[in-house]
Amino acid sequence: MKEHHFSRAVHTPRPDSFLRLCALSRTVLLFSSPRFTFPTRPAMSTNETSRLLPYEDPRESFNDAQRAQLRDEENKQIRRERRRLIFCLLLAIILTSSAITFTYIAARMTLGRSRNVIMMVSDGFGPASQTYARSYQQFVEGLPEGHMTKLDEILIGSSRTRSSNSFITDSAAGATAFSCGLKTYNAAVGVDKDGAPCGTILEAAKALGMLTGIVVTDRVTDATPASFSSHVAHRFMEQEIAQQQIGDYVLGRQIDLLMGGGQCNFLPNGPEGGCRRDGRNLIKEAESYGWKTVMMTKQDFDTQTNKSEGIPLPALGLFRPLDLSFELDRDENLEPSLSDMTKAALVALQKSAGPNQGFFLLIEGSRIDIAGHNNDPAAHVREILEYHKTVGAVRNFIRKNPNTLLISTSDHETGGFTLGFQPDPKTYPDYLWKPEVIRRVNKSTDVLSKLLAGFQSHDSKRRREFVRKDILQDGLGITDPTEEELTFLVDSKVSTNQTMAFLGHAVSRRAMLGWTTQGHTGVDVNLYADGDLDGYKGLLGNHENTEIGQAMCDYLKVDLSYITRRLAKETDKWFKPKPNVQDPSFQDDYHLKAGN
């Protein structure tokens, strides 16, 4: 990385000040030289008649012994004055140098502290998905060919996505590259490739005195938000992640605003509806770590956001037991959207900030990735369009607050998504894809597969009619199901995950869209930026994902190694080793379904 100079922000000494310092230094060196002596009267032999003292009146009756004593006192006084002068000069140099150093450091800290950094992560969002969303929006809204989305307008380059141990990363290693500025192994959350905790940009911002926030649409304990706000050896350790997020670790509470899903990992397994195995209720414990506001419903969210000063901080908002719903399925009366939460976060952080106090905000379009894992093209595009809307809200904020850096990119691509599909390898394909097929879809394949799994009747005719009408026609807009499709879906032995993938492919084939995997791919992803050019001018072109983290550190003028050293203290008291991931307690259905 290139070093950045801060000539505009830091006032260095003027040349005449520097020359005066040099003159002082030469004087000290001269006085301290062993060959230097102040001029004194030459010593007299005992046989020599003593000369008069300076300014002595010849009429005074001093004898030689008195004059010798007076001269001795005079020389002692000269030596004392010499030592005093050297001390004063040295003190002046030390104080002057310290003042310059302190001014330089203070200027750097004040400049960084007063800035805002907004990191947006579009999880699982590859270049083809951006083209897909733009084309779909043009079709649905009748926009011209040259239409530019909010992301298109700020494209600056691309990011490489590999982790330290694989050409294809997972979200944990990808997010840690952003948060810590280093490569690590897949599944690592806020730790380096050796498993040691690494300081994050969020923690460094907090140490600088800034406000911090996280807004996501999955569990707040999932890989991406966790990698900015916690340190565990494996991403499945979500209960430990939750503990650290409320402040139960060596650094204490680091987050001022945390919103998303994931109540499960904060509440004990039991009547409260949680899934913690240790019986702890982190919602109740949060108060002891300074949290003031807790929001568990959309009504709570609306009540707090309607306040003139926004949500009182520190605030915790957990709106569903696990992830929030896909935008395609979301009930606006029950859950806030990504753009709703982002707008509320920007208001709360700005209004809660003191003089020269900026903020760091992580925003993740989490469900873009899950739709990709499900190979669900309709849910995928609706999540991307909501992400575009959120980018628009952030850019509106930047126009009024130019001391803000926005970086938006993806941790990886999910699904191997393509616009164009060859249904028959023996027949050359048509050059087209059909957005009208996507527009007819009303529900995600996730919701529909669970709906089918809950259908209680074992009567094959009733089940067949339910599949044809409720699942395919009403849910997906498919009015021409094949016999093969109906037979597969009517079979009650088919698992929910198999049904979900099958439904996604049924829509995709008709729309002429393709998928190569239900996992991740290793392609480069688009890199976007807006706001203060000083923050992203070094990111133009193609870069490693770690350079994005380093760019944010440079913009805020923070050193993550300081946080890393603090984390290293007493790790045996707060940092847990890597768990046995084969333990059934870590192998719940959610993780098996999507290792995003």
Short mmCIF file of N, CA and C in Angstrom, two decimals, residues 96-106:
data_model
loop_
_atom_site.label_atom_id
_atom_site.label_comp_id
_atom_site.label_asym_id
_atom_site.label_seq_id
_atom_site.Cartn_x
_atom_site.Cartn_y
_atom_site.Cartn_z
N THR A 96 9.53 21.77 22.95
CA THR A 96 9.17 22.16 21.58
C THR A 96 8.93 20.92 20.72
N SER A 97 9.85 19.93 20.84
CA SER A 97 9.69 18.71 20.05
C SER A 97 8.43 17.96 20.47
N SER A 98 8.18 17.89 21.78
CA SER A 98 6.99 17.20 22.27
C SER A 98 5.72 17.87 21.77
N ALA A 99 5.74 19.20 21.77
CA ALA A 99 4.56 19.94 21.30
C ALA A 99 4.29 19.65 19.84
N ILE A 100 5.37 19.60 19.04
CA ILE A 100 5.20 19.30 17.61
C ILE A 100 4.66 17.89 17.43
N THR A 101 5.24 16.92 18.17
CA THR A 101 4.79 15.52 18.06
C THR A 101 3.35 15.38 18.50
N PHE A 102 3.03 15.99 19.64
CA PHE A 102 1.66 15.90 20.15
C PHE A 102 0.68 16.54 19.17
N THR A 103 1.08 17.70 18.62
CA THR A 103 0.20 18.37 17.65
C THR A 103 -0.04 17.50 16.44
N TYR A 104 1.02 16.82 15.96
CA TYR A 104 0.90 15.94 14.80
C TYR A 104 -0.03 14.77 15.09
N ILE A 105 0.18 14.10 16.25
CA ILE A 105 -0.66 12.96 16.61
C ILE A 105 -2.09 13.40 16.85
N ALA A 106 -2.26 14.50 17.57
CA ALA A 106 -3.60 14.98 17.87
C ALA A 106 -4.34 15.36 16.59
#
